[in-house]
Amino acid sequence: MSLKSYEHCCSTIQALASLGKIEGVIPLLHGPQPCLYQNQVGSMSCRPAQLLTAGTLINKSNVIFGGEESLKQQVHNIYKKYKPKVIVIINTCVPQLIGEDVEGVIIELEDEIPDLTVVTCKSGFNYPRSMPLGSDTSWAALVGGFKEKEKVPGSVGLIGRTGQDAGNMAPIDIPLKKAGIKTFLFPAPHIDEMEKIVSADSLYSIHITNQLTSNRIKEKFGTETRFIEIPVGLEGTSNFLRGVADREKNQKLHDIVDAEEKRVRPEFDRIKASFKGKGYKMLLVTGPANEVSIGKIMAELGMEIFVVPSMKNQLYKQEKKIMEDRYGVTFIEEDFELLGDLIEEINPDFISCEFQAQVETVKKFVPTIINMMYLCDYGYDYAIDLGTNFLKTIKQPVYEKWQGFVSRYGG
Amino acid sequence: MSQGKEDFRMQEIHTPSAFEGALWAACGVKDAITVFHSPPGCYINQHVNMLVNDWTVDLYSTNLSYANVMQGAEEKLEDVMRKVISKNPAAVIVVTAPSVEVTQDDVEGVANKVGFKDTVIIRPPIGGSVNDGKDETFLKLLDIMEPVKQKLPNSVNIIGPTYSTFNWMADVCELKRMLEGVGVTVNTVMTAGTTVEEIKRAPKASLNLCIYPYDCGIKTAKEMEKRFGIPYLDDIIPIGFENSSLWLEKIVGLLKVSDSSFVKEEMQSAIEFAKSNMFFTVTFEMTAALSFDNNNTYAVGISEFYKKEAGTEIVMCSVSSEAAAERVSAVCDEVLLNGTIEQKRDKFISTAPMAIFGNFYDKKISMDEGFKNFIFADIPTIGYLGTENCPFMGFRGAKYLVQCLVNEVYMGIFLETKGEMEGKISGGVVPWDIKAEQAMMKISEMIPHFVRSTAMKKLHQVSEQMAVDNGTNVTIEIVQEVSDKFTPTKFKAKFSEVFDDVGPQVPAEEDEDEEVPIESLVFNMEWENAAKNMLEMVPSPFRKVAVENTENYAKEHSSEKVTAAVFEAFRKELGM
């Protein structure tokens, strides 16, 4: 049993940050003040605008007598002020615990504000071991409010990770478009754009975090989402694109992939050569699922990779098998008390983790990157950039300087 | 819920609660292990939020799931407590999360079962304030203190600093330096940066010092007086030169410390500092807004210091306690008690301060409104690196408060009033209309003396250039446009009064009564219908100018179209 949680953040922040990046959607946090304060402050760095969060501030009397009236009132307040298309009630731990009838409130609101779609998702300790799923549950809730649209024949929908993928899917979107495939991206920065995902003829998941969303789309609109593998690095990106090309019977996409491989392979070979023989070990600890995708890139480039995964769903299992078979990546799924224990055991050269874990890595000045800052990982060029600049970015000589201070002065 | 449809308030979300207060106070005890008895999400949020303000604070959790909470989480707590005790902590502090408070887990029972001697249980109240949480922790820590018969002479405890209290490290460092200067030692700090041994020996002190009397600590001082017979000092905030010396002198008097020359030397240094060219010259011209929702003591201390010793006008102050609001009212006309972020935005605009002190949200709205001079002084921050340097309290704190204000504002305003590096000095010989000259004269009276001459040169130069480009005299319309476009935001609201005094931009006589329907106006940008309708409020002869100025405002604020919000913001900026 771990004495901490090393994950990226509370699933409520994930939900809030993902919804907070979509114009036309207002998230409403239903919870007590500490929950709201922390999630607000924690999500600020992820949100592009609309920085203030609306909440219900559940108090003691709400706990005893129920907070449904406050919730309903706040939905009215938000609608009056912002006129959003959708309000998503993020139902946090305490209202789940006291059994608030959020769905009942939504039914009443449907009559009171017919122009508004109100949906809800459960976050907090509904996902105690997989925080990135806060994004997935919020999207699944959004999908629940989508209306049926006519399918566009031959079109492809790409379902990404969390909110940060809005505007970040170009490395995968561009080759498809060049191959003449009409694409729909999910997420997108506007709710009208996101809703178009139901028009896609076929759907592909490009990360491991969106299983609930995919299931909801299938339930409601009948379109199945396929997971080939996460399209990062050279092999991952090519395999994904070729998989789409095969299924969509698009030779042009194959040709584009051939040309891209020709362009990038020398660069990949150069980076691999620079890492070869160095015996670099990297430990990636539960991020917003990028511990898997960044781990995959670094493994392809030749590092020995250890991953503590942030989730264990079906998509993860599929990706894990690929990474184990192809690169010999080690996945650490059993509990450990503290990261410090893992560091002792593995002795990594580099660590990727979140801030609460960095407290432990910094004690020994182990070169560390913070997961949440490495989120644009799709495609060939990101991997080239990451690999080319990794040692420069991590500034190992600075860590060595400080390790020297520690040997000299203690501390 | 207290708010109604017409009273939509969101800012309470941006205020920390008793749970934050309890954890910030608990985690300050360095060699204790704090366990947050909580779901993992609460834990991560709390831990990471502490790490953005304090260096390497650690925190453990029981990582409760829904099932744990529903079925009772005692076993999980017991497991975690046993594991952390095996790491030989000096004490274990358990803080409960809101979900545990709902189910009322028997945390005390678990602690008794585990039987670790120095275990402290803190159960913050749902709905309590951040200071309630801090006080709750301080009070619970009294239970591990060891009563003594013999006090340590000349020894004090400092009560109040916790992690995530803005600038605590620098303030404590400076207060310790000052106390050492008069021969007084600090026995214990409750709680930031302290140890369990220091907490235990707190009853040895001869005096307790409540350094945040408008926020927290007094309850604890009273209880320590009752339990351990330690008197306390809570009526002087050591901010500013005078109050720092009064604070020290009172401590010296209470402890009967033999007189030292320290206070005299510090005050002589302060007097030398006050003679500095850049002190009164600048501070007398300054105006500041203080937004201290999470540090009422700073609001009281800093507002009084700036007003009384630096001659700086405090044009607006935001606090969260009634007592602080009442005291600050003596030095500031515009005091907001628990103001919303929107109310603060309006006050910043209407009071037009030259510098704003505040938290992350204040920084954001001041940037949005074009205020360039900002000094971080409160939480939340999202990320702020604090050290022993740059205190706000004590003698060095007083110097720093002047230093940061002068350095932030002086050069900023100076540069804002300059033209281009290689720009023209004059556009040629251009005649001025009398009304334009009058307006410019009045504008000059509103600009601080230390930049008046250079700012006026810029305004003259830009006005004349515009007149040359238009092929006209310098008219009052040009002066208004120039004062709108080419002066720092903080002055714009004031300038609008000038144009009221001098007289409106009167159109040519023959146009005076002519009705200008909205549909006849030429719009060079996209306008929302709601915004167009708002032009109805503008008297007919001024609608054309209103359209032009609003569009300029929209462009300056990177708006692609004129919305009702843009129109309203511009109207407010003009003080209308």
PDB file of N, CA and C in Angstrom, chain A residues 3-4 6 61 133 140 154 161 197 241 249 255 285 293 298 336 342 349 397:
ATOM      1  N   LEU A   3       2.052   5.079   0.482  1.00  0.00           N
ATOM      2  CA  LEU A   3       1.812   6.119   1.493  1.00  0.00           C
ATOM      3  C   LEU A   3       1.501   7.464   0.862  1.00  0.00           C
ATOM      4  N   LYS A   4       1.535   7.493  -0.448  1.00  0.00           N
ATOM      5  CA  LYS A   4       1.177   8.716  -1.172  1.00  0.00           C
ATOM      6  C   LYS A   4       0.404   8.281  -2.408  1.00  0.00           C
ATOM      7  N   TYR A   6       0.930   9.030  -6.371  1.00  0.00           N
ATOM      8  CA  TYR A   6       1.897   9.706  -7.251  1.00  0.00           C
ATOM      9  C   TYR A   6       1.265  10.170  -8.557  1.00  0.00           C
ATOM     10  N   SER A  61     -24.972  22.161   6.577  1.00  0.00           N
ATOM     11  CA  SER A  61     -26.421  21.940   6.490  1.00  0.00           C
ATOM     12  C   SER A  61     -26.765  21.193   5.200  1.00  0.00           C
ATOM     13  N   LEU A 133      -8.647   9.429 -15.611  1.00  0.00           N
ATOM     14  CA  LEU A 133     -10.000   9.074 -16.031  1.00  0.00           C
ATOM     15  C   LEU A 133     -11.017  10.166 -15.700  1.00  0.00           C
ATOM     16  N   ALA A 140     -17.390  11.475 -21.385  1.00  0.00           N
ATOM     17  CA  ALA A 140     -18.501  10.531 -21.556  1.00  0.00           C
ATOM     18  C   ALA A 140     -19.813  11.236 -21.215  1.00  0.00           C
ATOM     19  N   GLY A 154     -16.636   7.649 -45.194  1.00  0.00           N
ATOM     20  CA  GLY A 154     -15.177   7.638 -45.340  1.00  0.00           C
ATOM     21  C   GLY A 154     -14.445   8.521 -44.350  1.00  0.00           C
ATOM     22  N   ARG A 161      -6.492  12.306 -25.801  1.00  0.00           N
ATOM     23  CA  ARG A 161      -6.312  12.076 -24.370  1.00  0.00           C
ATOM     24  C   ARG A 161      -7.163  13.058 -23.597  1.00  0.00           C
ATOM     25  N   ILE A 197     -17.949  14.718 -33.697  1.00  0.00           N
ATOM     26  CA  ILE A 197     -17.329  13.382 -33.647  1.00  0.00           C
ATOM     27  C   ILE A 197     -18.349  12.288 -33.979  1.00  0.00           C
ATOM     28  N   LEU A 241      -0.649   4.927 -38.354  1.00  0.00           N
ATOM     29  CA  LEU A 241      -1.125   5.472 -39.638  1.00  0.00           C
ATOM     30  C   LEU A 241      -1.353   4.351 -40.665  1.00  0.00           C
ATOM     31  N   LYS A 249      -8.543   1.513 -46.446  1.00  0.00           N
ATOM     32  CA  LYS A 249      -8.127   1.173 -47.822  1.00  0.00           C
ATOM     33  C   LYS A 249      -7.628   2.406 -48.567  1.00  0.00           C
ATOM     34  N   ASP A 255       1.611   5.783 -48.784  1.00  0.00           N
ATOM     35  CA  ASP A 255       2.688   6.491 -49.497  1.00  0.00           C
ATOM     36  C   ASP A 255       3.232   7.634 -48.638  1.00  0.00           C
ATOM     37  N   VAL A 285       6.821   7.738 -13.709  1.00  0.00           N
ATOM     38  CA  VAL A 285       5.838   7.422 -12.674  1.00  0.00           C
ATOM     39  C   VAL A 285       4.528   8.151 -12.965  1.00  0.00           C
ATOM     40  N   SER A 293       3.287   7.036 -23.018  1.00  0.00           N
ATOM     41  CA  SER A 293       3.684   7.528 -24.346  1.00  0.00           C
ATOM     42  C   SER A 293       5.108   8.072 -24.384  1.00  0.00           C
ATOM     43  N   MET A 298      11.116   7.067 -25.434  1.00  0.00           N
ATOM     44  CA  MET A 298      12.477   6.919 -24.928  1.00  0.00           C
ATOM     45  C   MET A 298      12.963   5.470 -25.085  1.00  0.00           C
ATOM     46  N   PHE A 336       3.932   0.120  -4.136  1.00  0.00           N
ATOM     47  CA  PHE A 336       5.177   0.367  -3.395  1.00  0.00           C
ATOM     48  C   PHE A 336       4.853   1.481  -2.404  1.00  0.00           C
ATOM     49  N   LEU A 342      11.572   2.746  -4.779  1.00  0.00           N
ATOM     50  CA  LEU A 342      11.777   2.328  -6.178  1.00  0.00           C
ATOM     51  C   LEU A 342      13.100   2.874  -6.719  1.00  0.00           C
ATOM     52  N   ASP A 349      18.736   6.797 -14.097  1.00  0.00           N
ATOM     53  CA  ASP A 349      19.488   8.023 -14.408  1.00  0.00           C
ATOM     54  C   ASP A 349      18.552   9.211 -14.507  1.00  0.00           C
ATOM     55  N   PRO A 397      24.681  18.134 -15.923  1.00  0.00           N
ATOM     56  CA  PRO A 397      25.831  18.736 -15.224  1.00  0.00           C
ATOM     57  C   PRO A 397      25.418  19.602 -14.032  1.00  0.00           C
TER      58      PRO A 397
END
